Coordinates of C-alpha atoms in Angstrom, one line a residue:
V1 CA -53.7 7.8 8.2
A2 CA -57.4 7.2 8.3
G3 CA -57.8 9.5 5.3
S4 CA -55.2 7.4 3.4
A5 CA -57.1 4.2 4.3
A6 CA -60.3 5.7 3.1
G7 CA -58.7 6.6 -0.1
R8 CA -57.5 3.1 -0.7
L9 CA -60.9 1.7 0.1
E10 CA -62.4 4.0 -2.6
G11 CA -59.7 2.8 -5.0
K12 CA -58.2 6.3 -5.3
L13 CA -54.5 6.1 -4.5
R14 CA -53.1 9.5 -3.9
E15 CA -49.7 10.6 -5.1
K16 CA -47.2 10.8 -2.3
T17 CA -46.8 14.2 -0.7
L18 CA -43.0 13.8 -1.0
T19 CA -41.7 12.6 -4.3
L20 CA -38.5 13.2 -6.3
D21 CA -40.3 16.1 -8.0
T22 CA -41.1 17.8 -4.7
L23 CA -37.9 16.8 -2.9
N24 CA -35.5 19.5 -1.9
P25 CA -33.3 19.9 -5.0
Q26 CA -30.2 20.5 -2.9
V27 CA -30.7 17.0 -1.3
K28 CA -30.8 15.5 -4.8
A29 CA -27.6 17.2 -5.6
V30 CA -25.8 15.6 -2.7
E31 CA -23.3 12.8 -3.5
Y32 CA -21.1 10.9 -1.0
A33 CA -18.8 8.5 -2.8
V34 CA -17.4 6.8 0.4
R35 CA -20.8 5.1 0.8
G36 CA -21.9 5.2 -2.8
P37 CA -22.8 2.6 -5.5
I38 CA -19.6 0.6 -5.1
V39 CA -20.3 0.1 -1.4
I40 CA -23.9 -0.8 -2.1
K41 CA -22.7 -3.4 -4.6
A42 CA -20.1 -4.7 -2.1
G43 CA -23.0 -5.3 0.4
E44 CA -25.0 -7.2 -2.2
I45 CA -22.0 -9.4 -2.9
E46 CA -21.4 -10.0 0.8
R47 CA -25.0 -11.1 1.3
Y48 CA -24.7 -13.4 -1.7
L49 CA -21.7 -15.1 -0.3
E50 CA -23.4 -15.5 3.1
E51 CA -26.3 -17.2 1.4
G52 CA -24.0 -19.8 -0.1
G53 CA -23.2 -18.1 -3.4
T54 CA -19.9 -18.6 -5.1
K55 CA -17.4 -16.0 -6.4
P56 CA -13.7 -16.1 -7.3
F57 CA -13.1 -15.0 -3.7
S58 CA -14.3 -16.0 -0.2
E59 CA -14.9 -12.6 1.3
V60 CA -15.4 -8.9 0.6
I61 CA -12.5 -6.7 1.9
K62 CA -14.0 -3.3 2.6
A63 CA -11.0 -1.0 2.1
N64 CA -13.3 1.9 1.2
I65 CA -13.7 3.5 4.7
G66 CA -11.5 4.3 7.7
D67 CA -13.3 2.1 10.2
A68 CA -10.4 0.8 12.3
H69 CA -12.3 -1.4 14.7
A70 CA -14.3 -3.0 11.9
M71 CA -10.9 -3.9 10.4
G72 CA -9.9 -5.7 13.6
Q73 CA -7.8 -3.0 15.3
K74 CA -7.7 -3.5 19.0
P75 CA -9.4 -0.8 21.0
I76 CA -7.4 1.3 23.5
T77 CA -8.0 -0.3 26.9
F78 CA -7.9 2.9 29.0
L79 CA -10.5 4.7 26.8
R80 CA -12.9 1.8 27.0
Q81 CA -12.4 1.6 30.8
V82 CA -13.3 5.3 31.3
V83 CA -16.3 5.1 29.1
A84 CA -17.5 1.9 30.7
L85 CA -17.2 3.5 34.1
C86 CA -19.1 6.6 33.0
T87 CA -21.8 4.5 31.4
F88 CA -22.2 2.1 34.4
P89 CA -20.9 3.9 37.5
E90 CA -21.5 0.8 39.7
L91 CA -18.3 -0.6 38.2
M92 CA -16.4 2.0 40.4
D93 CA -16.5 -0.7 43.1
S94 CA -14.8 -3.3 40.9
P95 CA -11.1 -4.0 41.5
S96 CA -10.8 -4.8 37.8
F97 CA -10.7 -1.1 36.9
P98 CA -7.6 1.0 37.6
E99 CA -7.9 4.0 39.9
D100 CA -6.6 6.3 37.1
A101 CA -9.7 5.4 35.0
K102 CA -12.0 5.8 38.0
R103 CA -10.6 9.2 38.8
R104 CA -11.3 10.5 35.3
A105 CA -14.7 8.9 35.2
R106 CA -15.7 10.6 38.5
R107 CA -14.6 14.0 37.2
I108 CA -16.6 13.6 34.0
L109 CA -19.7 12.4 35.8
Q110 CA -19.5 15.3 38.2
G111 CA -19.8 17.6 35.2
C112 CA -23.0 15.8 34.0
G113 CA -26.5 16.4 35.2
G114 CA -27.5 13.9 37.9
H115 CA -23.9 12.5 37.6
S116 CA -25.2 10.5 34.6
L117 CA -24.0 10.1 31.1
G118 CA -27.7 9.7 30.2
S119 CA -28.3 13.4 30.8
Y120 CA -28.1 16.4 28.5
S121 CA -25.0 18.6 28.7
A122 CA -24.8 22.3 27.9
S123 CA -25.0 22.7 24.1
P124 CA -21.2 23.5 23.7
G125 CA -20.4 20.4 25.8
V126 CA -19.4 19.4 29.3
E127 CA -17.4 22.2 30.9
C128 CA -14.6 20.1 32.4
I129 CA -14.1 18.4 29.0
R130 CA -13.9 21.7 27.2
K131 CA -11.3 22.8 29.7
D132 CA -9.3 19.6 29.2
I133 CA -9.4 20.2 25.4
A134 CA -8.1 23.7 25.8
A135 CA -5.3 22.5 28.0
Y136 CA -4.4 19.9 25.5
I137 CA -4.3 22.4 22.6
E138 CA -2.1 24.8 24.7
Q139 CA 0.4 22.1 25.5
R140 CA 0.4 20.8 21.9
D141 CA 1.0 24.4 20.6
E142 CA 3.8 24.9 23.0
G143 CA 2.2 27.5 25.2
V144 CA 0.0 29.4 22.7
P145 CA -3.1 30.2 24.9
S146 CA -6.3 28.4 24.2
D147 CA -9.6 29.6 25.8
W148 CA -11.9 26.8 26.8
E149 CA -14.9 29.0 26.0
N150 CA -13.8 28.8 22.3
I151 CA -14.1 25.0 22.5
Y152 CA -17.3 23.3 21.2
L153 CA -17.9 19.6 21.4
T154 CA -19.5 18.1 18.3
T155 CA -21.0 14.8 17.1
G156 CA -17.9 13.9 15.2
A157 CA -15.9 16.4 13.1
S158 CA -18.7 16.3 10.4
D159 CA -21.1 18.0 12.8
G160 CA -18.6 20.8 13.4
I161 CA -17.9 21.3 9.7
M162 CA -21.7 21.4 8.8
T163 CA -22.4 23.9 11.7
I164 CA -19.6 26.3 10.7
L165 CA -20.7 26.2 7.0
R166 CA -24.2 27.0 8.0
L167 CA -22.9 30.2 9.6
L168 CA -21.0 31.2 6.5
V169 CA -23.3 30.4 3.6
S170 CA -25.5 33.2 2.4
G171 CA -26.3 35.3 -0.7
K172 CA -27.8 34.7 -4.1
D173 CA -26.5 34.6 -7.6
S174 CA -23.1 36.2 -7.8
S175 CA -23.1 37.0 -4.1
R176 CA -23.5 33.3 -3.1
T177 CA -20.9 32.1 -0.7
G178 CA -17.9 30.3 -2.3
V179 CA -16.2 27.6 -0.3
M180 CA -12.6 26.9 -1.3
I181 CA -11.8 23.2 -0.9
P182 CA -8.8 21.1 -1.9
I183 CA -9.1 18.7 -4.8
P184 CA -9.0 15.8 -4.1
Q185 CA -11.2 16.4 -1.1
Y186 CA -13.2 14.5 1.5
P187 CA -16.7 14.3 -0.1
L188 CA -18.4 15.6 3.0
Y189 CA -17.4 19.0 1.9
S190 CA -18.9 18.8 -1.6
A191 CA -22.0 17.2 -0.2
A192 CA -22.4 19.9 2.4
I193 CA -21.8 22.7 -0.2
S194 CA -24.5 21.1 -2.4
E195 CA -27.0 20.7 0.4
M196 CA -26.6 24.4 1.4
D197 CA -26.6 25.7 -2.1
A198 CA -23.2 27.3 -1.8
V199 CA -20.6 27.4 -4.5
Q200 CA -17.8 24.8 -4.6
V201 CA -14.5 26.5 -5.4
N202 CA -11.8 24.0 -6.2
Y203 CA -8.1 24.4 -5.7
Y204 CA -5.9 21.5 -6.9
L205 CA -3.2 19.9 -4.8
D206 CA 0.1 19.2 -6.6
E207 CA 0.2 15.5 -7.0
D208 CA 3.7 15.6 -8.5
N209 CA 4.9 17.3 -5.3
C210 CA 3.3 14.8 -2.9
W211 CA 0.0 16.6 -2.9
A212 CA 1.5 19.8 -1.6
L213 CA -0.6 23.0 -1.4
D214 CA 0.6 25.6 -4.0
I215 CA -0.1 29.2 -3.1
N216 CA -0.2 30.2 -6.8
E217 CA -3.0 27.7 -7.3
L218 CA -4.9 29.3 -4.4
H219 CA -4.6 32.7 -6.1
R220 CA -5.8 31.3 -9.4
S221 CA -8.8 29.6 -7.8
Y222 CA -9.8 32.6 -5.8
Q223 CA -9.6 35.0 -8.7
A224 CA -11.6 32.7 -11.0
A225 CA -14.3 32.2 -8.4
K226 CA -14.8 35.9 -7.9
Q227 CA -16.3 36.1 -11.3
H228 CA -19.4 34.1 -10.2
C229 CA -19.5 34.0 -6.4
Q230 CA -18.1 35.6 -3.3
P231 CA -15.4 33.3 -1.8
R232 CA -15.6 33.6 2.0
V233 CA -14.0 30.5 3.4
I234 CA -11.1 28.2 2.7
C235 CA -10.9 24.6 3.9
I236 CA -7.6 22.8 4.7
I237 CA -7.5 19.1 5.3
N238 CA -4.2 18.2 7.1
P239 CA -3.2 15.4 7.2
G240 CA -4.9 14.9 3.9
N241 CA -8.0 12.8 3.2
P242 CA -8.0 11.0 0.7
T243 CA -4.4 12.0 -0.2
G244 CA -2.5 11.1 3.0
Q245 CA 0.0 14.1 2.8
V246 CA 1.1 16.3 5.7
Q247 CA 1.5 20.0 4.6
S248 CA 4.7 21.7 5.5
K249 CA 5.0 24.6 8.0
K250 CA 5.8 26.9 5.0
C251 CA 2.6 25.8 3.2
I252 CA 0.5 26.5 6.3
E253 CA 2.0 29.9 6.8
E254 CA 1.4 30.8 3.2
V255 CA -2.3 29.7 3.5
L256 CA -2.8 31.9 6.5
H257 CA -1.2 34.9 4.9
F258 CA -3.4 34.3 1.8
A259 CA -6.5 34.0 4.0
Y260 CA -5.7 37.2 5.8
E261 CA -5.1 39.1 2.6
E262 CA -8.4 38.0 1.1
N263 CA -10.3 38.2 4.3
L264 CA -11.3 34.5 4.3
F265 CA -12.5 32.4 7.1
V266 CA -10.2 29.4 7.7
M267 CA -11.5 25.9 8.4
S268 CA -8.7 23.5 9.4
D269 CA -9.8 19.9 9.4
E270 CA -7.2 18.0 11.5
C271 CA -9.1 14.8 12.2
F272 CA -6.0 12.7 11.6
S273 CA -3.5 14.9 13.5
D274 CA -2.4 11.9 15.6
N275 CA -1.7 9.8 12.5
I276 CA 1.6 11.2 11.2
Y277 CA 4.2 8.7 10.0
V278 CA 6.9 10.9 8.3
L279 CA 8.7 12.6 11.2
A280 CA 10.8 14.8 8.9
T281 CA 7.8 16.7 7.7
E282 CA 7.4 20.1 9.5
C283 CA 3.8 20.3 10.7
G284 CA 1.8 23.3 11.9
N285 CA -1.6 24.1 13.3
L286 CA -4.3 26.2 11.6
V287 CA -6.8 28.6 13.0
Q288 CA -9.8 26.4 13.4
L289 CA -9.7 22.8 14.5
D290 CA -12.1 19.9 13.9
M291 CA -11.1 16.5 15.2
S292 CA -12.8 13.1 15.5
M293 CA -10.7 10.2 14.2
S294 CA -7.9 10.2 16.8
F295 CA -7.3 6.8 18.3
H296 CA -9.7 5.5 15.6
R297 CA -12.9 5.3 17.7
C298 CA -15.1 6.9 15.1
G299 CA -18.2 5.0 16.2
F300 CA -18.4 7.1 19.4
R301 CA -19.0 10.2 17.2
G302 CA -16.9 12.4 19.4
G303 CA -15.3 15.6 18.2
Y304 CA -14.6 19.2 18.9
M305 CA -13.8 22.5 17.2
E306 CA -11.9 25.4 18.4
V307 CA -13.3 28.7 17.1
I308 CA -10.8 31.6 17.1
N309 CA -11.2 35.3 16.2
M310 CA -14.9 35.1 15.7
D311 CA -17.0 38.2 16.0
P312 CA -18.7 38.0 19.5
E313 CA -22.2 38.7 18.0
V314 CA -21.7 35.8 15.5
K315 CA -20.4 33.6 18.3
A316 CA -23.7 34.1 20.1
Q317 CA -25.4 33.0 16.9
L318 CA -23.2 29.9 16.8
V319 CA -24.2 29.0 20.4
K320 CA -27.9 29.5 19.3
L321 CA -27.4 27.1 16.4
L322 CA -25.7 24.5 18.5
S323 CA -28.5 24.7 21.1
V324 CA -31.0 23.6 18.4
R325 CA -29.4 20.2 18.4
L326 CA -29.3 20.2 22.2
C327 CA -25.9 18.6 22.7
P328 CA -23.5 16.0 21.4
P329 CA -23.8 12.4 22.8
L330 CA -22.2 12.3 26.2
A331 CA -20.4 9.0 25.6
G332 CA -18.6 10.6 22.7
Q333 CA -17.7 13.6 24.8
A334 CA -16.3 11.3 27.5
A335 CA -14.2 9.4 24.9
M336 CA -12.9 12.7 23.6
D337 CA -11.8 13.7 27.1
V338 CA -9.6 10.5 27.3
I339 CA -8.1 11.5 23.9
V340 CA -7.0 14.9 25.2
N341 CA -6.3 13.8 28.8
P342 CA -4.6 10.4 28.5
P343 CA -2.6 8.7 31.3
Q344 CA 0.5 10.6 32.3
P345 CA 4.0 9.0 32.9
E346 CA 3.5 9.0 36.7
E347 CA 0.2 7.1 36.5
H348 CA -0.1 3.3 36.8
T349 CA -1.9 3.0 33.5
F350 CA 0.6 4.9 31.4
K351 CA 2.7 2.0 30.4
Q352 CA -0.1 -0.1 28.9
F353 CA -1.7 3.0 27.3
H354 CA 1.6 4.1 25.7
Q355 CA 2.3 0.6 24.5
E356 CA -1.1 0.2 22.9
K357 CA -1.0 3.6 21.2
S358 CA 2.6 3.1 20.0
S359 CA 1.7 -0.3 18.6
V360 CA -1.3 1.1 16.7
L361 CA 0.6 4.0 15.2
G362 CA 3.7 1.9 14.6
A363 CA 1.7 -0.7 12.7
L364 CA 0.0 2.1 10.6
A365 CA 3.4 3.5 9.7
E366 CA 4.6 0.1 8.6
K367 CA 1.5 -0.4 6.5
A368 CA 1.8 3.0 5.0
K369 CA 5.3 2.1 3.7
L370 CA 4.2 -1.3 2.6
T371 CA 1.3 0.1 0.6
E372 CA 3.5 2.7 -1.2
K373 CA 6.2 0.1 -1.9
I374 CA 3.9 -2.6 -3.4
L375 CA 1.7 -0.2 -5.4
N376 CA 4.7 1.6 -6.9
A377 CA 6.1 -1.7 -8.1
V378 CA 3.0 -2.3 -10.3
P379 CA 3.2 -1.0 -13.9
G380 CA 0.6 1.7 -14.4
I381 CA 0.2 2.6 -10.8
K382 CA 1.9 5.5 -9.0
C383 CA 1.4 6.1 -5.2
N384 CA 2.7 9.1 -3.3
P385 CA 4.1 8.4 0.2
V386 CA 1.4 8.0 2.8
Q387 CA 2.7 10.6 5.3
G388 CA -0.4 10.7 7.5
A389 CA -4.1 9.8 8.0
M390 CA -5.0 6.2 7.0
Y391 CA -5.5 6.2 3.3
A392 CA -3.6 5.8 0.1
F393 CA -4.7 7.6 -3.1
P394 CA -2.8 5.9 -5.9
R395 CA -3.0 7.2 -9.5
I396 CA -3.9 4.5 -12.0
F397 CA -3.4 4.3 -15.7
I398 CA -6.6 3.4 -17.5
P399 CA -6.1 2.5 -21.2
P400 CA -8.1 4.5 -23.8
K401 CA -10.2 1.5 -24.7
A402 CA -11.4 1.1 -21.1
V403 CA -12.1 4.9 -21.0
E404 CA -14.3 4.6 -24.1
E405 CA -16.1 1.5 -22.6
A406 CA -16.8 3.4 -19.4
K407 CA -18.2 6.4 -21.3
A408 CA -20.5 4.0 -23.4
L409 CA -21.8 2.7 -20.1
G410 CA -22.4 6.2 -18.7
M411 CA -19.9 5.9 -15.9
Q412 CA -16.5 7.4 -14.9
P413 CA -13.5 5.3 -16.0
D414 CA -12.3 4.8 -12.5
M415 CA -15.8 3.7 -11.5
L416 CA -15.6 0.9 -14.1
Y417 CA -12.2 0.0 -12.8
C418 CA -13.3 -0.2 -9.2
L419 CA -16.5 -2.1 -10.1
R420 CA -14.4 -4.7 -12.0
L421 CA -11.9 -4.8 -9.1
L422 CA -14.8 -5.6 -6.7
E423 CA -16.5 -8.1 -8.9
E424 CA -13.3 -10.0 -9.7
T425 CA -11.4 -9.8 -6.4
G426 CA -13.8 -8.8 -3.6
I427 CA -11.9 -5.7 -2.8
C428 CA -14.0 -2.6 -2.3
V429 CA -12.2 0.8 -2.9
V430 CA -13.6 4.2 -3.8
P431 CA -13.1 5.7 -7.2
G432 CA -11.0 8.9 -7.3
S433 CA -13.8 10.7 -9.2
G434 CA -15.8 10.7 -5.9
F435 CA -13.1 12.9 -4.4
G436 CA -12.3 15.1 -7.4
Q437 CA -9.2 14.8 -9.5
K438 CA -7.6 16.6 -12.4
D439 CA -9.1 15.9 -15.8
G440 CA -7.5 12.9 -17.5
T441 CA -6.2 11.4 -14.3
Y442 CA -7.7 8.5 -12.4
H443 CA -7.3 7.3 -8.9
F444 CA -8.8 5.2 -6.1
R445 CA -8.8 5.6 -2.4
M446 CA -8.1 2.6 -0.1
T447 CA -7.6 2.4 3.6
I448 CA -4.4 1.0 5.1
L449 CA -6.2 -0.3 8.1
P450 CA -6.4 -4.0 7.4
S451 CA -3.9 -6.2 9.3
I452 CA -0.5 -6.6 7.7
E453 CA -1.4 -10.1 6.5
K454 CA -4.7 -9.0 5.0
L455 CA -3.1 -5.9 3.5
K456 CA -0.5 -8.0 1.7
V457 CA -3.3 -10.1 0.3
L458 CA -5.3 -7.0 -0.7
L459 CA -2.3 -5.4 -2.4
G460 CA -1.4 -8.6 -4.2
K461 CA -4.9 -8.9 -5.6
V462 CA -4.8 -5.2 -6.7
R463 CA -1.5 -5.9 -8.5
D464 CA -2.7 -9.0 -10.3
F465 CA -6.0 -7.3 -11.2
H466 CA -4.3 -4.2 -12.6
I467 CA -1.8 -6.1 -14.7
G468 CA -4.7 -8.2 -16.1
F469 CA -6.8 -5.0 -16.7
L470 CA -3.9 -3.4 -18.7
K471 CA -3.4 -6.6 -20.7
E472 CA -7.1 -6.9 -21.5
Y473 CA -7.5 -3.3 -22.7
S474 CA -4.2 -2.5 -24.2
G475 CA -2.0 -5.6 -24.3
L476 CA 0.4 -4.1 -21.8
E477 CA 2.3 -6.3 -19.5

């Protein structure tokens, strides 16, 4: 610091040690559309409105991200009670908290150093919470054994995904690790692959078949990738993000057979496994589990992964890698314990918990149907059923004239569309190009989390905007 000050006094300003030229090139390659330029622009408009500026709308509706509580969804009472008790144990004496919550909080705190949520835990997580997760998985999978020592708590599912990819990525040139990901995909994957200098291997979901996974497409993708990299891992997102589909049992079985035949590591991202609205769909569970969005308390950054069939020596390296980041936040671990160990029918708190959870999921199912119905009634928009998760990913027709205008501006056509939508209606959605899509097709991702009333307003504005957009660029009504 003193040296820098001296340099200024002498009138000799040094170049920064870290510049774009010296920055890690893998960092520069990272893109994350969910919080990209559209969202930055939305923030600018929001501040402009707060400062008294005027627009054709009174508020910005951020439909770009799955942040349930920010959208006004009521938190689950029991979860908040347990976390509050763990954070401030003096509340154990309060009659305002049910004994069911106190009992869970005591058990969690007994597993923490000094009986405090402010302590570190073991790097894989608090032991009793890991055991609860294993018991939950075993019950969910109808008796298939789950070993608690295969369970690792994470700072949200993203942490688990990044950690596993770090284990898998290696090699140079044609031996670089290829990571097979679905297209459309959640951009965490493409960002992580860029950051780690791995090779992104795309396999395309079948939009005409409700975004189903096609085994022939997996074979095509794998064989093409082998020409320039070594595919070593396949990622499955189920329920889909951004696409909202739930893969059938047959699809899942085919993927596992394919992975076995090609000796691929399987990463199954099941963040939205509680959010399934189409009961007729046969669902299944894959080999490796990441989970963080259940009950929509994403701000706690709780998550876990179950790692199965890993070489014991590699497992030791995984534990070493986890130990570098010490441990996940204990508040997130406590919240995760409530997810997997909720009130049981014989407990006093069960009725309220069940009502609140059913209300949340019931409302989401209603909003999923509403979104599909309204969007499919708009000329030039096609929306597959939202079977799970909390997003719709409608396909939009963009006239050739608008495509040419976007190219002249140096942007993707759906970026132009979404920017116009934001500037004219205040609705913030994410262009489909940020998730990947087949050439010549255009989409956007929107969350279905707003209240029914606000969602109707949002969808009505999208309808009116799209009709006007078509009329402006092609004269279509």
